[in-house]
mmCIF file of C-alpha atoms in Angstrom:
data_model
loop_
_atom_site.group_PDB
_atom_site.id
_atom_site.type_symbol
_atom_site.label_atom_id
_atom_site.label_comp_id
_atom_site.label_asym_id
_atom_site.label_seq_id
_atom_site.Cartn_x
_atom_site.Cartn_y
_atom_site.Cartn_z
ATOM 1 C CA UNK A 1 124.005 18.891 43.368
ATOM 2 C CA UNK A 2 123.796 15.122 43.677
ATOM 3 C CA UNK A 3 126.627 14.685 41.219
ATOM 4 C CA UNK A 4 128.867 16.956 43.268
ATOM 5 C CA UNK A 5 128.023 15.078 46.454
ATOM 6 C CA UNK A 6 128.740 11.724 44.787
ATOM 7 C CA UNK A 7 132.081 12.950 43.414
ATOM 8 C CA UNK A 8 132.939 14.439 46.811
ATOM 9 C CA UNK A 9 132.236 11.159 48.589
ATOM 10 C CA UNK A 10 134.270 9.322 45.937
ATOM 11 C CA UNK A 11 137.273 11.630 46.497
ATOM 12 C CA UNK A 12 137.008 11.166 50.250
ATOM 13 C CA UNK A 13 137.018 7.378 49.758
ATOM 14 C CA UNK A 14 140.121 7.678 47.562
ATOM 15 C CA UNK A 15 141.767 9.873 50.230
ATOM 16 C CA UNK A 16 141.005 7.339 52.961
ATOM 17 C CA UNK A 17 142.419 4.474 50.884
ATOM 18 C CA UNK A 18 145.600 6.500 50.392
ATOM 19 C CA UNK A 19 145.699 7.195 54.114
ATOM 20 C CA UNK A 20 145.444 3.454 54.821
ATOM 21 C CA UNK A 21 148.242 2.775 52.265
ATOM 22 C CA UNK A 22 145.978 0.701 50.032
ATOM 23 C CA UNK A 23 147.315 0.435 46.467
ATOM 24 C CA UNK A 24 143.869 0.111 44.880
ATOM 25 C CA UNK A 25 143.804 3.564 43.219
ATOM 26 C CA UNK A 26 147.490 3.797 42.265
ATOM 27 C CA UNK A 27 148.812 3.377 38.753
ATOM 28 C CA UNK A 28 151.142 0.438 38.210
ATOM 29 C CA UNK A 29 153.830 2.783 36.902
ATOM 30 C CA UNK A 30 153.918 4.648 40.229
ATOM 31 C CA UNK A 31 154.028 1.381 42.198
ATOM 32 C CA UNK A 32 157.029 0.203 40.155
ATOM 33 C CA UNK A 33 158.722 3.621 40.179
ATOM 34 C CA UNK A 34 158.781 4.151 43.940
ATOM 35 C CA UNK A 35 160.217 2.007 46.706
ATOM 36 C CA UNK A 36 157.915 0.758 49.466
ATOM 37 C CA UNK A 37 158.864 3.537 51.892
ATOM 38 C CA UNK A 38 158.629 6.248 49.229
ATOM 39 C CA UNK A 39 155.257 4.854 48.196
ATOM 40 C CA UNK A 40 153.960 5.273 51.753
ATOM 41 C CA UNK A 41 155.193 8.871 51.845
ATOM 42 C CA UNK A 42 153.619 9.488 48.444
ATOM 43 C CA UNK A 43 150.265 8.116 49.580
ATOM 44 C CA UNK A 44 150.395 10.063 52.836
ATOM 45 C CA UNK A 45 150.859 13.216 50.773
ATOM 46 C CA UNK A 46 147.925 12.279 48.512
ATOM 47 C CA UNK A 47 145.430 11.665 51.334
ATOM 48 C CA UNK A 48 144.890 15.239 52.519
ATOM 49 C CA UNK A 49 144.323 16.832 49.076
ATOM 50 C CA UNK A 50 141.765 14.185 48.103
ATOM 51 C CA UNK A 51 139.892 14.546 51.391
ATOM 52 C CA UNK A 52 139.942 18.344 50.990
ATOM 53 C CA UNK A 53 138.676 18.097 47.413
ATOM 54 C CA UNK A 54 135.851 15.837 48.518
ATOM 55 C CA UNK A 55 134.855 18.091 51.390
ATOM 56 C CA UNK A 56 134.921 21.209 49.200
ATOM 57 C CA UNK A 57 132.888 19.496 46.492
ATOM 58 C CA UNK A 58 130.206 18.341 48.953
ATOM 59 C CA UNK A 59 130.056 21.751 50.636
ATOM 60 C CA UNK A 60 129.792 23.617 47.352
ATOM 61 C CA UNK A 61 127.057 21.235 46.189
ATOM 62 C CA UNK A 62 125.020 22.093 49.280
ATOM 63 C CA UNK A 63 125.695 25.815 48.834
ATOM 64 C CA UNK A 64 124.583 25.546 45.205
ATOM 65 C CA UNK A 65 121.327 23.883 46.227
ATOM 66 C CA UNK A 66 120.586 26.505 48.904
ATOM 67 C CA UNK A 67 121.497 29.349 46.479
ATOM 68 C CA UNK A 68 123.447 31.373 49.058
ATOM 69 C CA UNK A 69 125.793 32.909 46.464
ATOM 70 C CA UNK A 70 125.294 34.515 43.089
ATOM 71 C CA UNK A 71 126.550 32.514 40.111
ATOM 72 C CA UNK A 72 129.744 34.544 39.460
ATOM 73 C CA UNK A 73 130.656 34.519 43.159
ATOM 74 C CA UNK A 74 129.928 30.782 43.373
ATOM 75 C CA UNK A 75 132.176 30.008 40.398
ATOM 76 C CA UNK A 76 134.965 32.258 41.664
ATOM 77 C CA UNK A 77 134.903 30.788 45.158
ATOM 78 C CA UNK A 78 134.808 27.250 43.728
ATOM 79 C CA UNK A 79 137.904 27.940 41.601
ATOM 80 C CA UNK A 80 139.807 29.519 44.486
ATOM 81 C CA UNK A 81 138.942 26.750 46.942
ATOM 82 C CA UNK A 82 139.765 23.889 44.551
ATOM 83 C CA UNK A 83 143.076 25.468 43.500
ATOM 84 C CA UNK A 84 144.615 24.762 46.913
ATOM 85 C CA UNK A 85 144.183 20.949 46.956
ATOM 86 C CA UNK A 86 145.106 20.718 43.281
ATOM 87 C CA UNK A 87 148.339 22.574 44.020
ATOM 88 C CA UNK A 88 149.024 20.117 46.866
ATOM 89 C CA UNK A 89 148.432 17.157 44.529
ATOM 90 C CA UNK A 90 150.750 18.542 41.864
ATOM 91 C CA UNK A 91 153.437 19.376 44.409
ATOM 92 C CA UNK A 92 153.277 15.873 45.881
ATOM 93 C CA UNK A 93 153.591 14.291 42.442
ATOM 94 C CA UNK A 94 156.550 16.499 41.548
ATOM 95 C CA UNK A 95 158.262 15.824 44.871
ATOM 96 C CA UNK A 96 158.080 12.033 44.698
ATOM 97 C CA UNK A 97 158.004 11.185 40.979
ATOM 98 C CA UNK A 98 159.668 14.247 39.373
ATOM 99 C CA UNK A 99 156.555 14.686 37.186
ATOM 100 C CA UNK A 100 153.540 16.896 37.723
ATOM 101 C CA UNK A 101 151.050 14.374 36.323
#
């Protein structure tokens, strides 16, 4: 549970730094590949998925601790909920850099 909360907070911090257009968590190859305006659009597209991933991870950590769901239902709901932000991340990468990763 505490690991999930820590990772969730970390992803929210990464999302906020992308929202503020800070280049701290960007690879140098992406910084050199994109122009300044494209880089801002790229980071704006990265902010929401990271914040969503962090929120989902924190929420699922709390649900795991409270034991509201059975294990198969917990795993299934976790996979379904995390698939949405991961799709948004991959789509943003493909849109701006022509690569999925």
